[in-house]
Short mmCIF file of C-alpha atoms and ligand atoms in Angstrom, two decimals:
data_model
loop_
_atom_site.label_atom_id
_atom_site.label_comp_id
_atom_site.label_asym_id
_atom_site.label_seq_id
_atom_site.Cartn_x
_atom_site.Cartn_y
_atom_site.Cartn_z
CA MET K 1 -4.26 -20.27 1.78
CA ASP K 2 -5.57 -23.40 -0.01
CA THR K 3 -7.23 -21.81 -3.04
CA ILE K 4 -5.78 -19.22 -5.44
CA TYR K 5 -7.47 -17.42 -8.39
CA PHE K 6 -5.28 -18.09 -11.34
CA ASN K 7 -6.09 -17.12 -14.93
CA ASP K 8 -9.86 -17.28 -14.69
CA LYS K 9 -10.14 -20.29 -12.41
CA PHE K 10 -9.92 -21.12 -8.71
CA VAL K 11 -7.23 -23.69 -8.32
CA PRO K 12 -5.49 -25.46 -5.44
CA ALA K 13 -2.39 -23.41 -4.43
CA PRO K 14 0.26 -25.84 -5.83
CA GLU K 15 -1.29 -25.55 -9.23
CA ALA K 16 -0.91 -21.78 -9.59
CA LYS K 17 2.45 -21.81 -11.28
CA VAL K 18 4.20 -20.02 -14.11
CA SER K 19 7.04 -20.97 -16.38
CA VAL K 20 10.54 -19.54 -15.89
CA MET K 21 10.18 -18.06 -19.47
CA THR K 22 7.28 -15.83 -18.31
CA ASN K 23 7.96 -12.44 -19.73
CA SER K 24 7.17 -10.26 -16.78
CA LEU K 25 9.41 -12.37 -14.53
CA HIS K 26 12.36 -10.96 -16.58
CA TYR K 27 11.47 -7.40 -17.00
CA GLY K 28 9.29 -6.40 -14.03
CA THR K 29 6.40 -5.46 -16.39
CA ALA K 30 3.58 -6.43 -13.96
CA VAL K 31 1.22 -4.55 -11.74
CA PHE K 32 0.05 -5.54 -8.30
CA GLU K 33 -2.15 -4.46 -5.42
CA GLY K 34 -2.11 -4.88 -1.72
CA ILE K 35 -5.54 -5.09 0.05
CA ARG K 36 -6.23 -5.83 3.69
CA ALA K 37 -9.07 -7.68 5.30
CA TYR K 38 -9.57 -7.43 9.00
CA TRP K 39 -10.98 -10.15 11.30
CA ASN K 40 -13.42 -8.62 13.74
CA GLY K 41 -13.57 -11.33 16.52
CA PRO K 42 -16.72 -9.92 18.42
CA LYS K 43 -18.62 -9.55 15.11
CA LYS K 44 -17.19 -12.83 13.72
CA GLN K 45 -16.79 -11.07 10.44
CA LEU K 46 -13.96 -10.41 8.01
CA PHE K 47 -13.97 -6.91 6.49
CA VAL K 48 -12.16 -5.99 3.34
CA PHE K 49 -11.11 -2.37 3.43
CA LYS K 50 -11.80 -0.12 0.45
CA MET K 51 -11.70 -3.01 -2.02
CA LEU K 52 -13.28 -1.17 -4.82
CA GLU K 53 -10.79 1.70 -4.65
CA HIS K 54 -7.83 -0.82 -4.78
CA TYR K 55 -9.28 -2.49 -7.90
CA GLN K 56 -10.00 0.88 -9.48
CA ARG K 57 -6.35 1.86 -8.92
CA PHE K 58 -5.24 -1.69 -10.16
CA LEU K 59 -7.11 -1.32 -13.50
CA ARG K 60 -5.82 2.32 -14.01
CA ASN K 61 -2.25 0.94 -13.45
CA THR K 62 -2.68 -2.17 -15.55
CA SER K 63 -3.92 0.00 -18.53
CA LEU K 64 -0.82 2.29 -18.15
CA LEU K 65 1.27 -0.84 -18.66
CA ARG K 66 -1.01 -2.07 -21.48
CA LEU K 67 -1.86 -5.24 -19.45
CA LYS K 68 -5.22 -6.48 -20.50
CA VAL K 69 -7.37 -7.33 -17.52
CA ASN K 70 -10.79 -8.16 -18.84
CA HIS K 71 -12.71 -7.50 -15.69
CA THR K 72 -14.44 -4.41 -14.16
CA PRO K 73 -13.43 -3.36 -10.68
CA GLU K 74 -16.75 -4.72 -9.41
CA GLU K 75 -16.09 -8.19 -10.94
CA LEU K 76 -12.73 -8.22 -9.33
CA CYS K 77 -14.30 -7.48 -5.99
CA ASP K 78 -16.69 -10.41 -6.56
CA ILE K 79 -13.87 -12.73 -7.44
CA THR K 80 -12.03 -11.70 -4.28
CA LEU K 81 -15.15 -12.27 -2.07
CA GLU K 82 -15.58 -15.73 -3.59
CA LEU K 83 -11.88 -16.47 -3.01
CA LEU K 84 -12.05 -15.43 0.67
CA ARG K 85 -15.23 -17.36 1.17
CA LYS K 86 -13.60 -20.52 -0.21
CA ASN K 87 -10.44 -20.12 2.00
CA HIS K 88 -12.60 -18.92 4.95
CA PRO K 89 -9.98 -17.13 7.04
CA GLU K 90 -10.79 -16.02 10.55
CA GLU K 91 -7.71 -13.78 11.01
CA ASP K 92 -6.35 -10.68 9.34
CA VAL K 93 -5.32 -11.40 5.71
CA TYR K 94 -3.49 -9.65 2.93
CA ILE K 95 -4.79 -9.92 -0.53
CA ARG K 96 -2.46 -9.72 -3.48
CA PRO K 97 -3.77 -9.33 -7.03
CA LEU K 98 -1.09 -9.48 -9.76
CA ALA K 99 -1.45 -8.93 -13.49
CA PHE K 100 1.57 -9.90 -15.59
CA PHE K 101 2.62 -10.63 -19.16
CA SER K 102 2.20 -14.45 -19.24
CA THR K 103 3.70 -14.93 -22.83
CA GLU K 104 6.77 -17.24 -22.75
CA THR K 105 9.13 -15.09 -24.92
CA MET K 106 11.92 -12.73 -24.65
CA GLY K 107 11.53 -9.15 -25.72
CA VAL K 108 11.22 -5.94 -23.75
CA LYS K 109 7.91 -4.39 -24.73
CA LEU K 110 4.36 -3.96 -23.67
CA HIS K 111 2.45 -4.94 -26.69
CA GLY K 112 1.42 -8.17 -28.39
CA MET K 113 1.47 -10.28 -25.23
CA GLU K 114 -1.00 -12.27 -23.27
CA THR K 115 -1.97 -11.08 -19.82
CA GLY K 116 -2.06 -13.48 -16.76
CA LEU K 117 -4.02 -12.58 -13.64
CA THR K 118 -3.81 -14.04 -10.15
CA ILE K 119 -5.31 -13.14 -6.73
CA PHE K 120 -4.33 -14.85 -3.58
CA SER K 121 -4.48 -14.08 0.17
CA ILE K 122 -2.16 -14.86 2.99
CA PRO K 123 -2.46 -14.45 6.80
CA PHE K 124 -1.11 -11.09 7.68
CA GLY K 125 -0.27 -9.47 11.00
CA PRO K 126 1.41 -5.98 11.16
CA TYR K 127 3.96 -5.31 8.43
CA ILE K 128 5.62 -2.89 10.90
CA ASP K 129 5.15 -3.07 14.67
CA VAL K 130 2.79 -0.15 15.12
CA SER K 131 2.79 -0.25 18.91
CA LYS K 132 6.53 0.83 18.85
CA GLY K 133 7.82 3.78 16.91
CA VAL K 134 10.08 3.18 13.96
CA LYS K 135 13.50 4.53 13.29
CA VAL K 136 14.06 5.74 9.74
CA GLY K 137 16.95 6.96 7.64
CA ILE K 138 17.05 9.12 4.53
CA SER K 139 18.00 6.81 1.75
CA SER K 140 21.09 7.43 -0.44
CA TRP K 141 18.82 6.06 -3.29
CA ARG K 142 16.63 8.64 -4.88
CA ARG K 143 12.97 7.90 -5.78
CA ILE K 144 12.27 6.80 -9.33
CA ASP K 145 10.77 9.72 -11.13
CA ASP K 146 7.53 9.85 -13.08
CA ASN K 147 9.24 10.02 -16.37
CA SER K 148 11.30 6.86 -15.65
CA ILE K 149 8.96 4.41 -13.86
CA PRO K 150 5.85 6.08 -12.44
CA ALA K 151 5.82 5.54 -8.70
CA ARG K 152 2.18 6.56 -8.54
CA CYS K 153 1.45 3.08 -10.02
CA LYS K 154 2.13 -0.25 -8.31
CA ILE K 155 4.52 -1.48 -11.07
CA SER K 156 6.55 -4.56 -10.05
CA GLY K 157 9.81 -3.23 -11.60
CA GLY K 158 9.56 -0.06 -9.58
CA TYR K 159 9.96 -1.96 -6.44
CA VAL K 160 13.60 -2.56 -7.24
CA ASN K 161 13.93 0.99 -6.02
CA SER K 162 12.15 0.24 -2.82
CA ALA K 163 14.13 -2.97 -2.17
CA VAL K 164 17.55 -1.36 -2.52
CA ALA K 165 16.45 1.49 -0.13
CA LYS K 166 14.87 -0.89 2.41
CA SER K 167 17.85 -3.15 2.57
CA GLU K 168 20.26 -0.18 2.84
CA ALA K 169 18.15 1.13 5.76
CA LEU K 170 18.12 -2.23 7.51
CA ASP K 171 21.92 -2.54 6.94
CA HIS K 172 22.32 0.81 8.64
CA GLY K 173 20.32 -0.23 11.59
CA TYR K 174 17.07 1.57 10.67
CA ASP K 175 13.63 0.12 10.43
CA GLU K 176 12.63 1.90 7.26
CA ALA K 177 13.93 4.17 4.44
CA ILE K 178 12.68 7.65 3.47
CA PHE K 179 13.21 8.56 -0.18
CA LEU K 180 13.85 12.03 -1.48
CA THR K 181 12.85 12.93 -5.06
CA LYS K 182 15.48 13.64 -7.64
CA ASP K 183 15.05 17.31 -6.66
CA GLY K 184 15.76 16.59 -3.02
CA PHE K 185 12.19 16.82 -1.64
CA VAL K 186 10.61 14.31 0.75
CA SER K 187 8.79 11.60 -1.21
CA GLU K 188 7.76 8.52 0.88
CA GLY K 189 9.00 5.35 2.46
CA SER K 190 9.85 2.17 0.63
CA ALA K 191 6.27 1.00 0.81
CA GLU K 192 4.48 3.76 2.73
CA ASN K 193 3.30 7.34 2.40
CA ILE K 194 4.46 9.94 5.01
CA PHE K 195 2.88 12.67 7.15
CA LEU K 196 4.54 15.27 9.32
CA LEU K 197 3.01 17.38 12.08
CA ARG K 198 4.46 21.00 12.08
CA GLY K 199 2.89 23.82 13.97
CA GLY K 200 -0.23 21.74 14.63
CA LYS K 201 -0.74 21.11 10.90
CA LEU K 202 -0.53 17.77 9.14
CA LEU K 203 1.86 17.98 6.04
CA THR K 204 2.22 15.35 3.29
CA PRO K 205 4.06 15.49 -0.05
CA THR K 206 1.88 16.23 -3.00
CA LEU K 207 1.03 13.61 -5.75
CA ALA K 208 3.73 15.26 -7.88
CA GLU K 209 6.46 14.06 -5.48
CA ASP K 210 6.91 10.65 -7.04
CA ILE K 211 4.71 8.91 -4.44
CA LEU K 212 2.30 6.11 -4.79
CA GLU K 213 -1.21 7.49 -4.82
CA GLY K 214 -1.90 5.81 -1.55
CA ILE K 215 -5.33 4.73 -0.45
CA THR K 216 -4.49 4.93 3.21
CA ARG K 217 -3.02 8.41 2.55
CA SER K 218 -6.31 9.61 1.08
CA THR K 219 -8.29 7.86 3.87
CA LEU K 220 -6.24 9.63 6.54
CA ILE K 221 -6.53 13.11 4.86
CA ASP K 222 -10.38 12.50 4.91
CA LEU K 223 -10.52 11.18 8.45
CA CYS K 224 -8.14 13.81 9.98
CA ARG K 225 -10.14 16.68 8.32
CA THR K 226 -13.57 15.27 9.13
CA GLU K 227 -13.15 13.61 12.47
CA LEU K 228 -10.22 15.30 14.07
CA ASN K 229 -10.59 18.76 12.69
CA LEU K 230 -6.91 18.85 11.60
CA GLU K 231 -5.65 20.98 8.83
CA VAL K 232 -3.96 18.83 6.22
CA VAL K 233 -1.67 20.48 3.69
CA GLU K 234 -0.31 18.71 0.65
CA ARG K 235 2.96 20.47 -0.35
CA GLN K 236 6.56 20.12 -1.17
CA ILE K 237 8.54 19.22 2.00
CA GLY K 238 12.23 19.88 2.60
CA ARG K 239 14.46 17.23 4.10
CA SER K 240 15.29 19.29 7.19
CA GLU K 241 11.53 19.57 7.93
CA LEU K 242 11.74 16.00 8.80
CA TYR K 243 14.23 16.75 11.59
CA LEU K 244 12.18 19.67 12.84
CA ALA K 245 8.81 17.88 12.74
CA GLU K 246 6.78 17.55 16.05
CA GLU K 247 5.54 14.13 14.96
CA ILE K 248 5.85 11.91 11.91
CA PHE K 249 4.04 8.77 10.84
CA LEU K 250 4.10 6.43 7.83
CA CYS K 251 0.97 4.92 6.49
CA GLY K 252 -0.11 2.21 3.99
CA THR K 253 -2.19 -0.90 3.72
CA GLY K 254 0.74 -2.93 5.09
CA ALA K 255 2.13 -0.27 7.45
CA GLN K 256 -1.20 0.92 8.67
CA VAL K 257 -0.36 4.03 10.81
CA SER K 258 3.28 3.63 11.93
CA PRO K 259 4.75 6.26 14.15
CA VAL K 260 8.27 7.42 13.42
CA ILE K 261 10.33 8.29 16.47
CA GLU K 262 13.74 8.89 14.88
CA VAL K 263 15.14 10.23 11.54
CA ASP K 264 18.83 9.82 10.87
CA ARG K 265 19.26 9.18 14.62
CA ARG K 266 17.62 12.45 15.61
CA PRO K 267 14.71 12.05 17.84
CA ILE K 268 11.34 13.40 16.59
CA GLY K 269 9.45 15.49 19.13
CA SER K 270 9.83 13.76 22.42
CA GLY K 271 11.39 10.63 20.76
CA GLU K 272 8.15 8.64 21.57
CA ILE K 273 4.91 8.13 19.81
CA GLY K 274 3.20 11.57 19.43
CA PRO K 275 -0.22 12.23 20.83
CA ILE K 276 -1.78 13.25 17.44
CA THR K 277 -0.28 10.10 15.88
CA ALA K 278 -1.68 7.99 18.59
CA GLU K 279 -5.10 9.59 18.09
CA ILE K 280 -4.98 9.00 14.32
CA GLN K 281 -3.91 5.50 14.77
CA LYS K 282 -6.77 4.68 17.19
CA LEU K 283 -9.28 6.19 14.69
CA TYR K 284 -7.83 4.32 11.84
CA PHE K 285 -8.02 0.97 13.51
CA GLU K 286 -11.60 1.61 14.57
CA VAL K 287 -12.54 2.33 10.98
CA VAL K 288 -10.70 -0.54 9.25
CA LYS K 289 -11.75 -3.19 11.66
CA GLY K 290 -15.42 -2.29 11.02
CA ASN K 291 -16.12 -0.81 14.42
CA SER K 292 -17.22 2.63 13.18
CA ARG K 293 -20.85 2.73 12.13
CA LYS K 294 -20.26 5.85 10.14
CA TYR K 295 -17.43 4.29 8.01
CA LEU K 296 -18.79 0.83 7.70
CA LYS K 297 -19.35 1.70 4.08
CA TRP K 298 -15.62 1.34 3.47
CA CYS K 299 -15.51 -2.24 4.89
CA ILE K 300 -17.05 -5.07 2.83
CA PRO K 301 -18.12 -8.04 5.01
CA ILE K 302 -17.13 -11.42 3.61
CA TYR K 303 -19.46 -13.76 5.54
N1 PMP P 401 3.88 3.92 -1.13
C1 PMP P 401 4.38 2.74 -1.61
C2 PMP P 401 5.61 2.74 -2.41
C3 PMP P 401 3.66 1.55 -1.40
O1 PMP P 401 4.13 0.44 -1.87
C4 PMP P 401 2.52 1.62 -0.61
C5 PMP P 401 1.79 0.27 -0.31
N2 PMP P 401 0.90 -0.06 -1.26
C6 PMP P 401 2.04 2.80 -0.09
C7 PMP P 401 2.77 3.95 -0.37
C8 PMP P 401 0.75 2.92 0.67
O2 PMP P 401 -0.24 2.85 -0.33
P1 PMP P 401 -1.65 2.19 0.16
O3 PMP P 401 -2.16 3.06 1.30
O4 PMP P 401 -2.58 2.35 -1.08
O5 PMP P 401 -1.53 0.84 0.57
#
């Protein structure tokens, strides 16, 4: 995209640059977000999904890392709207806010440093092909725990954990990795939360299972209970429950609702996209694309 928001200004993309001495580049002490905007062709409208919730999470996470972002969530929403209007995309886009220590100095710490802030957007189709099921493998890497790097926050350094697991999964011929916690319970994917269907109930790991506090996760818990009358249970999930599940799907801003058809080469259910997953996927796309009157409150129009 042509214009990027960078340290309080809208600048042409080539001008949004940092020095190699930027502190966060060395130590991963940055916080980011991932927000999606969906282009609705028939309505000729771009809708940003749950933007305020994303910026509320962003500011909670930046304050944990002692990054100083001098904006309210509402102001960050306004900046994003202005950015999108300037770039005027007519396709699905991904919005990436990033707060980082911009001070050009060595030293591993969180205090006494300047904060930089950037927001940019890129055209973005599916992160995972949601029309096909994905094949996942349990990672040999354990999820970072809350007393090491809190996975509930989108801390840049924490994504080293995701990257090693994702590449291991791809090297082994899987599409995605599933993390277990240090205690061996199911946690999440490298960039997705996870749901299982067992005995007709939807199960998902609790927020104590070293997962990102996912916005798609809470959206789906809400939609499944309200619209599909499904019982959703947040509890500890054992590894073998994955192999026994009737259906599994991953979810996230990037992954949307991605059906899982195999875990560690064992087929899940019939080995094809499950009927409940397909129903949840359909509902999710209707909502995020701004086609559900009831949930239009979650979709901010740009134009
Ligand atoms: N877990 C991790 C590790 C992630 O990076 C993401 C993507 N942000 C998710 C879960 C899904 O979170 P959300 O629904 O808020 O995008």
